[in-house]
Amino acid sequence: MSLLFTPLQLRSVTLPNRIAVSPMCQYSVTAEDGVPTDWHLVHLGSRAVGGAGLVIAEATAVEPRGRISAQDVGIWNDEQVEAWKRITRFIKEHGAIPGIQLAHAGRKAFGDWVPVAPTTEPFPGLNTPEKLESHAGIVKAFVEGALKAIEAGFEVLEIHAAHGYLLHEFYSPLTNEGSIEERIAVPVEVTAAVRAAVGSDVPVIVRISGTDWVDDGWTADDSVVLAQALKAAGADLIDVSSGGNTAQAEIPIGPGYQVPLAEAVRRKADVPTGAVGLITEAKQAEQVLLDGAADLVLLAREMLRDPYWPLRAAQELGVEVKAPRQYARAF
Ligand SMILES: Cc1cc2nc3c(=O)[nH]c(=O)nc-3n(C[C@H](O)[C@H](O)[C@H](O)COP(=O)(O)O)c2cc1C
C-alpha cells in the first residue's frame, strides 16, 4: 500500500493518485495573445502520459494586464478557451485530471503595460504599479476566468495567491496596509466569489506563500489565519509555497524546505494541504503524506527532468500502475 498512489477525492473529482505537476510558466506564447500553443499540449500532455494524477497548467492570466509577460497564456477570451479544450481533452484521455492556475501578476508583470497593485512601490527592477482603487474588477476577472476554465474542460481550479503576485500583494504587510483581516479580505473575497460561481462540485485549490521569509513580512502563523478564512470561503485544499514578494528573503533552501509550512497549515487550520518545493524522491513524497504534512505533493523541476516520474515512483514503491498502452513494453 502506498499513500502516494491512493486516490484523493476533492468534491466531485477523484485524483487517481496524489502526485501533481506544479504549475510552471512556459513563456511560450509567441503571438502575445495568451492562446496556448502546441508546446502547451506536448508539455502538459507528456506529464499526463507520465502518470501524474493532477496536471496543473501554468499561471494563466485572468486579464491581459495580469500576465507576468506577454508570452504568458490567458483565460479571458473564447479563442483561448477553444485552444485549451484540445489540451484538457488530451490530459483526460490519459487518465489525469486537468487543472489550471488562475493568476494575476499584480506589480510583478513585466510587459509593456502599467501593472496594478495595492501599493505604488515597485518590485525591485520592475515597473512602478498603479494603485488599485477598487478590487471589484479583479474579483470579476477571477470569476470569469474560472467559468471560462470550466468551459475549457479544466476540472480543478487553483487560485494563485503566492509568489508576490497580486493576491499575495494584498495579504502581505510588505505591500499592503491595515490589519491582517483587512489584508486577507481580497484573496478571501476572490475565493468566495469563485466558489459561488462554480458551484459545489468543482474543487478549488488556493496556492499561498506560507511566509515572506523576512522579519517584517508575512508569517507561518498568519498563513493559518488565512487558510482558515479561505476554507470558510470554499477552498478545498491549500497549496503551500513561499516567498516571492521581496528580493530580501533569505530562504533556507533544501529538500522539502516548504513541507513544515504545509504541515502547520494542515494541523492548525484543519484543512487539506499540498506540499511543494524540492520534493524529488518517491520515498520522500510518500513520507510527506505518511507524516500527515500534506494530502497532495506537487513537483515542478523534477517533472521537467522526468515527465515519467510518477511511473518511476510507482516502481520504486512497489505499486503496479498502468503505463500508457503504447509504452507498455518498457514497464
Ligand atoms: C520554470 C518554472 C516556472 C514556474 N512557474 C510557476 C507558476 O506559473 N506558478 C506557480 O505558482 N509557481 C511556478 N513555479 C514554481 C513551481 O511551481 C514550484 O513551486 C517550485 O519550482 C518549487 O518546486 P520544485 O522544487 O519541485 O521545482 C515555477 C517554477 C519553475 C521552475
Short mmCIF file of C-alpha atoms and ligand atoms in Angstrom, two decimals:
data_model
loop_
_atom_site.label_atom_id
_atom_site.label_comp_id
_atom_site.label_asym_id
_atom_site.label_seq_id
_atom_site.Cartn_x
_atom_site.Cartn_y
_atom_site.Cartn_z
CA MET A 1 0.00 0.00 0.00
CA SER A 2 1.23 3.44 -0.90
CA LEU A 3 -0.43 6.65 0.15
CA LEU A 4 1.08 8.44 -2.86
CA PHE A 5 -0.88 6.13 -5.15
CA THR A 6 -4.09 6.26 -3.14
CA PRO A 7 -6.79 8.33 -4.89
CA LEU A 8 -7.69 11.71 -3.44
CA GLN A 9 -11.30 12.86 -3.50
CA LEU A 10 -11.83 16.59 -3.94
CA ARG A 11 -15.55 17.34 -4.17
CA SER A 12 -16.83 15.56 -7.32
CA VAL A 13 -13.33 14.87 -8.65
CA THR A 14 -11.20 11.83 -7.85
CA LEU A 15 -7.49 12.32 -8.42
CA PRO A 16 -6.13 8.86 -9.36
CA ASN A 17 -3.07 9.49 -7.19
CA ARG A 18 -1.62 12.26 -5.01
CA ILE A 19 1.04 13.46 -7.43
CA ALA A 20 0.51 16.83 -9.08
CA VAL A 21 2.50 18.65 -11.70
CA SER A 22 3.09 22.02 -10.09
CA PRO A 23 2.17 24.97 -12.31
CA MET A 24 5.11 26.19 -14.37
CA CYS A 25 5.15 29.21 -16.67
CA GLN A 26 6.45 28.21 -20.08
CA TYR A 27 6.75 31.71 -21.58
CA SER A 28 5.89 30.04 -24.86
CA VAL A 29 3.10 32.15 -26.33
CA THR A 30 4.72 33.73 -29.37
CA ALA A 31 1.71 35.64 -30.74
CA GLU A 32 1.31 37.55 -27.44
CA ASP A 33 -2.41 36.74 -27.48
CA GLY A 34 -2.49 34.47 -24.44
CA VAL A 35 -3.50 31.49 -26.59
CA PRO A 36 -1.82 28.21 -25.59
CA THR A 37 0.21 26.55 -28.31
CA ASP A 38 1.34 23.10 -29.42
CA TRP A 39 4.10 23.45 -26.80
CA HIS A 40 1.49 23.50 -24.05
CA LEU A 41 -0.24 20.44 -25.48
CA VAL A 42 3.00 18.47 -25.61
CA HIS A 43 4.35 19.76 -22.29
CA LEU A 44 1.18 19.17 -20.26
CA GLY A 45 0.19 16.12 -22.30
CA SER A 46 3.53 14.39 -21.67
CA ARG A 47 3.08 14.77 -17.97
CA ALA A 48 -0.41 13.27 -18.13
CA VAL A 49 1.06 10.34 -20.08
CA GLY A 50 3.75 10.16 -17.39
CA GLY A 51 1.17 9.28 -14.77
CA ALA A 52 0.62 12.39 -12.66
CA GLY A 53 -2.84 12.41 -11.10
CA LEU A 54 -3.26 16.16 -11.46
CA VAL A 55 -1.64 18.26 -14.17
CA ILE A 56 -1.90 21.95 -13.33
CA ALA A 57 -1.38 24.36 -16.22
CA GLU A 58 0.87 27.32 -15.53
CA ALA A 59 -0.14 30.70 -14.11
CA THR A 60 -2.85 31.69 -16.57
CA ALA A 61 -3.88 35.32 -16.57
CA VAL A 62 -7.49 36.26 -15.92
CA GLU A 63 -6.99 39.60 -17.68
CA PRO A 64 -4.31 40.89 -20.09
CA ARG A 65 -2.52 43.15 -17.58
CA GLY A 66 -2.45 40.19 -15.17
CA ARG A 67 0.09 38.34 -17.31
CA ILE A 68 3.63 38.16 -15.97
CA SER A 69 4.96 38.58 -19.50
CA ALA A 70 3.49 38.93 -22.98
CA GLN A 71 4.49 35.28 -23.56
CA ASP A 72 2.04 34.04 -20.90
CA VAL A 73 -1.18 32.15 -21.50
CA GLY A 74 -4.56 33.61 -20.61
CA ILE A 75 -8.15 32.63 -19.95
CA TRP A 76 -10.02 35.83 -20.71
CA ASN A 77 -11.45 35.14 -24.19
CA ASP A 78 -13.11 32.45 -26.32
CA GLU A 79 -10.13 31.87 -28.58
CA GLN A 80 -8.12 30.85 -25.51
CA VAL A 81 -10.96 28.61 -24.29
CA GLU A 82 -11.04 26.78 -27.64
CA ALA A 83 -7.27 26.25 -27.62
CA TRP A 84 -7.31 24.93 -24.05
CA LYS A 85 -10.06 22.42 -24.94
CA ARG A 86 -7.68 20.33 -27.06
CA ILE A 87 -5.21 20.22 -24.17
CA THR A 88 -7.69 19.31 -21.43
CA ARG A 89 -9.18 16.61 -23.69
CA PHE A 90 -5.76 15.02 -24.19
CA ILE A 91 -4.92 15.14 -20.48
CA LYS A 92 -8.20 13.42 -19.62
CA GLU A 93 -7.76 10.79 -22.34
CA HIS A 94 -4.62 9.72 -20.50
CA GLY A 95 -6.25 9.34 -17.12
CA ALA A 96 -5.08 12.55 -15.47
CA ILE A 97 -7.14 15.44 -14.15
CA PRO A 98 -6.54 18.79 -15.87
CA GLY A 99 -6.11 21.71 -13.50
CA ILE A 100 -5.38 25.36 -14.20
CA GLN A 101 -3.77 28.06 -12.11
CA LEU A 102 -5.82 31.26 -12.36
CA ALA A 103 -3.45 34.15 -11.95
CA HIS A 104 -2.94 37.88 -11.80
CA ALA A 105 0.65 39.12 -11.76
CA GLY A 106 -0.04 42.43 -9.99
CA ARG A 107 3.13 44.52 -9.72
CA LYS A 108 5.33 41.67 -10.92
CA ALA A 109 4.08 41.98 -14.51
CA PHE A 110 6.88 42.99 -16.83
CA GLY A 111 5.09 43.62 -20.12
CA ASP A 112 4.69 46.99 -21.81
CA TRP A 113 1.61 47.86 -19.75
CA VAL A 114 1.16 49.55 -16.38
CA PRO A 115 0.92 46.93 -13.64
CA VAL A 116 -1.59 47.25 -10.79
CA ALA A 117 -1.13 46.52 -7.10
CA PRO A 118 -2.34 47.53 -3.63
CA THR A 119 0.82 49.68 -3.47
CA THR A 120 2.71 52.10 -5.72
CA GLU A 121 6.02 50.65 -4.51
CA PRO A 122 7.59 48.71 -7.41
CA PHE A 123 9.11 45.27 -7.06
CA PRO A 124 12.88 45.85 -7.39
CA GLY A 125 13.79 46.25 -11.06
CA LEU A 126 10.22 46.21 -12.34
CA ASN A 127 7.73 48.89 -13.44
CA THR A 128 6.00 51.15 -10.92
CA PRO A 129 2.47 49.89 -10.35
CA GLU A 130 -0.67 51.94 -10.34
CA LYS A 131 -2.53 51.59 -7.06
CA LEU A 132 -5.80 49.70 -7.43
CA GLU A 133 -8.55 51.95 -6.07
CA SER A 134 -11.19 49.24 -6.35
CA HIS A 135 -10.79 45.49 -6.36
CA ALA A 136 -14.24 44.76 -7.86
CA GLY A 137 -12.82 44.33 -11.36
CA ILE A 138 -10.23 41.86 -10.06
CA VAL A 139 -12.86 39.69 -8.38
CA LYS A 140 -14.92 39.76 -11.57
CA ALA A 141 -11.90 38.79 -13.70
CA PHE A 142 -11.15 35.76 -11.47
CA VAL A 143 -14.81 34.67 -11.59
CA GLU A 144 -14.99 34.98 -15.37
CA GLY A 145 -11.65 33.19 -15.71
CA ALA A 146 -12.94 30.36 -13.50
CA LEU A 147 -16.08 29.94 -15.60
CA LYS A 148 -14.09 30.01 -18.84
CA ALA A 149 -11.65 27.45 -17.39
CA ILE A 150 -14.52 25.07 -16.72
CA GLU A 151 -15.88 25.66 -20.22
CA ALA A 152 -12.38 24.80 -21.48
CA GLY A 153 -12.55 21.42 -19.73
CA PHE A 154 -10.49 22.04 -16.61
CA GLU A 155 -11.73 20.03 -13.62
CA VAL A 156 -9.64 21.58 -10.84
CA LEU A 157 -9.05 25.29 -10.32
CA GLU A 158 -6.10 26.72 -8.43
CA ILE A 159 -6.18 30.39 -7.46
CA HIS A 160 -2.67 31.82 -7.47
CA ALA A 161 -2.22 33.79 -4.25
CA ALA A 162 1.53 33.23 -3.82
CA HIS A 163 4.97 34.33 -5.03
CA GLY A 164 4.47 38.08 -4.80
CA TYR A 165 1.73 38.26 -7.40
CA LEU A 166 -1.43 40.32 -6.95
CA LEU A 167 -3.35 38.33 -4.31
CA HIS A 168 -0.19 37.82 -2.24
CA GLU A 169 0.49 41.57 -2.52
CA PHE A 170 -2.85 42.14 -0.83
CA TYR A 171 -2.22 39.97 2.24
CA SER A 172 1.49 40.64 2.76
CA PRO A 173 2.33 43.53 5.10
CA LEU A 174 5.26 44.30 2.79
CA THR A 175 2.88 45.51 0.06
CA ASN A 176 -0.35 46.48 1.80
CA GLU A 177 -1.53 48.34 4.86
CA GLY A 178 -4.04 47.52 7.55
CA SER A 179 -4.78 44.66 9.90
CA ILE A 180 -4.40 41.05 8.79
CA GLU A 181 -8.21 40.84 8.46
CA GLU A 182 -8.15 43.82 6.09
CA ARG A 183 -5.22 42.48 4.10
CA ILE A 184 -6.64 38.98 3.55
CA ALA A 185 -10.07 40.36 2.53
CA VAL A 186 -9.46 40.46 -1.24
CA PRO A 187 -7.99 36.94 -1.64
CA VAL A 188 -10.81 35.62 0.54
CA GLU A 189 -13.43 37.51 -1.49
CA VAL A 190 -11.95 36.19 -4.75
CA THR A 191 -12.11 32.63 -3.38
CA ALA A 192 -15.70 33.03 -2.14
CA ALA A 193 -16.80 34.57 -5.45
CA VAL A 194 -15.16 31.79 -7.47
CA ARG A 195 -16.76 29.17 -5.23
CA ALA A 196 -20.19 30.81 -5.59
CA ALA A 197 -19.80 30.98 -9.37
CA VAL A 198 -18.61 27.41 -9.98
CA GLY A 199 -20.98 25.69 -7.58
CA SER A 200 -20.32 22.89 -5.15
CA ASP A 201 -18.84 20.24 -7.47
CA VAL A 202 -15.65 21.90 -8.62
CA PRO A 203 -12.53 21.62 -6.46
CA VAL A 204 -10.87 24.96 -5.75
CA ILE A 205 -7.28 25.00 -4.51
CA VAL A 206 -5.54 28.17 -3.36
CA ARG A 207 -1.76 28.48 -3.57
CA ILE A 208 -0.34 30.74 -0.88
CA SER A 209 3.10 31.84 0.18
CA GLY A 210 3.39 30.42 3.69
CA THR A 211 5.96 33.05 4.67
CA ASP A 212 7.75 36.06 3.16
CA TRP A 213 10.99 34.89 4.86
CA VAL A 214 11.71 38.37 6.30
CA ASP A 215 11.20 39.69 9.83
CA ASP A 216 8.59 42.32 8.97
CA GLY A 217 6.76 40.13 6.46
CA TRP A 218 4.01 37.51 6.31
CA THR A 219 4.48 34.57 8.68
CA ALA A 220 3.54 30.90 9.05
CA ASP A 221 1.12 31.87 11.84
CA ASP A 222 -0.53 34.42 9.52
CA SER A 223 -0.93 31.62 6.99
CA VAL A 224 -3.02 29.64 9.45
CA VAL A 225 -5.40 32.61 9.79
CA LEU A 226 -5.56 32.98 6.00
CA ALA A 227 -6.08 29.25 5.45
CA GLN A 228 -8.99 29.17 7.91
CA ALA A 229 -10.64 32.08 6.11
CA LEU A 230 -10.02 30.52 2.68
CA LYS A 231 -11.50 27.24 3.86
CA ALA A 232 -14.60 29.06 5.12
CA ALA A 233 -14.80 30.81 1.73
CA GLY A 234 -14.92 27.45 -0.06
CA ALA A 235 -11.33 26.43 -0.73
CA ASP A 236 -10.77 22.66 -0.63
CA LEU A 237 -7.02 22.49 -0.34
CA ILE A 238 -4.26 24.98 0.41
CA ASP A 239 -1.13 24.56 -1.70
CA VAL A 240 1.62 25.99 0.50
CA SER A 241 4.59 27.54 -1.25
CA SER A 242 6.58 30.55 0.00
CA GLY A 243 8.38 33.76 -0.83
CA GLY A 244 8.33 35.90 -3.94
CA ASN A 245 7.25 39.26 -2.54
CA THR A 246 10.67 40.67 -1.67
CA ALA A 247 14.17 40.39 -3.01
CA GLN A 248 15.48 40.45 0.60
CA ALA A 249 14.23 37.00 1.59
CA GLU A 250 16.74 34.51 2.91
CA ILE A 251 15.26 31.17 2.03
CA PRO A 252 16.64 28.03 3.69
CA ILE A 253 16.54 26.00 0.51
CA GLY A 254 16.90 22.24 0.87
CA PRO A 255 14.92 19.04 0.34
CA GLY A 256 11.27 19.55 1.30
CA TYR A 257 12.03 23.01 2.73
CA GLN A 258 8.41 24.18 2.49
CA VAL A 259 6.86 21.00 3.88
CA PRO A 260 6.78 22.31 7.51
CA LEU A 261 4.69 25.27 6.29
CA ALA A 262 2.15 22.91 4.72
CA GLU A 263 2.14 20.81 7.85
CA ALA A 264 1.48 23.79 10.14
CA VAL A 265 -1.43 24.92 7.97
CA ARG A 266 -2.86 21.40 7.81
CA ARG A 267 -2.68 20.84 11.56
CA LYS A 268 -3.63 24.29 12.83
CA ALA A 269 -6.22 25.32 10.24
CA ASP A 270 -7.58 21.79 9.84
CA VAL A 271 -7.61 21.97 6.05
CA PRO A 272 -6.11 19.65 3.43
CA THR A 273 -2.80 20.89 2.06
CA GLY A 274 -0.43 20.45 -0.83
CA ALA A 275 3.32 20.35 -0.24
CA VAL A 276 5.76 21.66 -2.82
CA GLY A 277 9.43 22.54 -3.11
CA LEU A 278 12.36 20.18 -3.66
CA ILE A 279 10.33 17.04 -3.38
CA THR A 280 12.18 14.81 -5.82
CA GLU A 281 12.22 11.24 -4.48
CA ALA A 282 9.39 8.71 -4.33
CA LYS A 283 10.06 7.71 -0.72
CA GLN A 284 10.35 11.35 0.30
CA ALA A 285 6.98 12.14 -1.28
CA GLU A 286 5.40 9.11 0.37
CA GLN A 287 6.81 10.17 3.74
CA VAL A 288 5.35 13.70 3.45
CA LEU A 289 1.91 12.11 3.17
CA LEU A 290 2.57 9.47 5.85
CA ASP A 291 3.70 12.19 8.26
CA GLY A 292 0.39 13.97 7.79
CA ALA A 293 2.11 17.09 6.49
CA ALA A 294 0.03 17.19 3.31
CA ASP A 295 -2.61 15.41 1.25
CA LEU A 296 -1.05 16.09 -2.14
CA VAL A 297 2.53 16.56 -3.32
CA LEU A 298 3.37 18.89 -6.17
CA LEU A 299 6.55 18.55 -8.19
CA ALA A 300 7.87 21.18 -10.56
CA ARG A 301 11.51 20.95 -11.71
CA GLU A 302 11.76 17.19 -11.18
CA MET A 303 8.82 16.85 -13.61
CA LEU A 304 10.82 18.84 -16.17
CA ARG A 305 13.72 16.43 -15.78
CA ASP A 306 11.46 13.40 -15.93
CA PRO A 307 7.85 13.55 -17.12
CA TYR A 308 7.58 9.86 -16.20
CA TRP A 309 8.46 10.46 -12.56
CA PRO A 310 5.12 9.04 -11.35
CA LEU A 311 5.67 5.78 -13.25
CA ARG A 312 9.18 5.51 -11.82
CA ALA A 313 7.90 6.34 -8.32
CA ALA A 314 5.32 3.58 -8.61
CA GLN A 315 8.03 1.07 -9.45
CA GLU A 316 10.17 2.25 -6.53
CA LEU A 317 7.26 2.00 -4.12
CA GLY A 318 6.24 -1.41 -5.47
CA VAL A 319 2.91 -0.21 -6.78
CA GLU A 320 1.52 -1.51 -10.03
CA VAL A 321 0.20 1.24 -12.24
CA LYS A 322 -0.84 1.15 -15.84
CA ALA A 323 1.65 2.66 -18.21
CA PRO A 324 0.19 4.02 -21.44
CA ARG A 325 -0.66 1.16 -23.78
CA GLN A 326 1.80 2.44 -26.37
CA TYR A 327 4.66 2.27 -23.84
CA ALA A 328 3.68 -0.95 -22.07
CA ARG A 329 6.73 -2.91 -23.26
CA ALA A 330 9.02 -0.60 -21.32
CA PHE A 331 7.33 -1.01 -17.94
C1 LIG B 1 10.04 27.03 -14.98
C2 LIG B 1 9.21 27.29 -13.73
C3 LIG B 1 8.04 28.02 -13.84
C4 LIG B 1 7.23 28.23 -12.72
N1 LIG B 1 6.02 28.85 -12.85
C5 LIG B 1 5.15 28.87 -11.82
C6 LIG B 1 3.80 29.27 -11.99
O1 LIG B 1 3.34 29.56 -13.10
N2 LIG B 1 3.01 29.31 -10.89
C7 LIG B 1 3.46 28.95 -9.65
O2 LIG B 1 2.70 29.00 -8.70
N3 LIG B 1 4.71 28.53 -9.47
C8 LIG B 1 5.56 28.45 -10.52
N4 LIG B 1 6.81 27.93 -10.35
C9 LIG B 1 7.16 27.37 -9.04
C10 LIG B 1 6.88 25.87 -9.01
O3 LIG B 1 5.50 25.60 -9.22
C11 LIG B 1 7.31 25.25 -7.67
O4 LIG B 1 6.51 25.80 -6.65
C12 LIG B 1 8.79 25.48 -7.37
O5 LIG B 1 9.56 25.28 -8.55
C13 LIG B 1 9.30 24.56 -6.28
O6 LIG B 1 9.08 23.21 -6.62
P1 LIG B 1 10.27 22.26 -7.20
O7 LIG B 1 11.38 22.27 -6.20
O8 LIG B 1 9.60 20.91 -7.33
O9 LIG B 1 10.70 22.81 -8.51
C14 LIG B 1 7.64 27.74 -11.46
C15 LIG B 1 8.85 27.07 -11.35
C16 LIG B 1 9.62 26.81 -12.46
C17 LIG B 1 10.89 26.01 -12.32
#
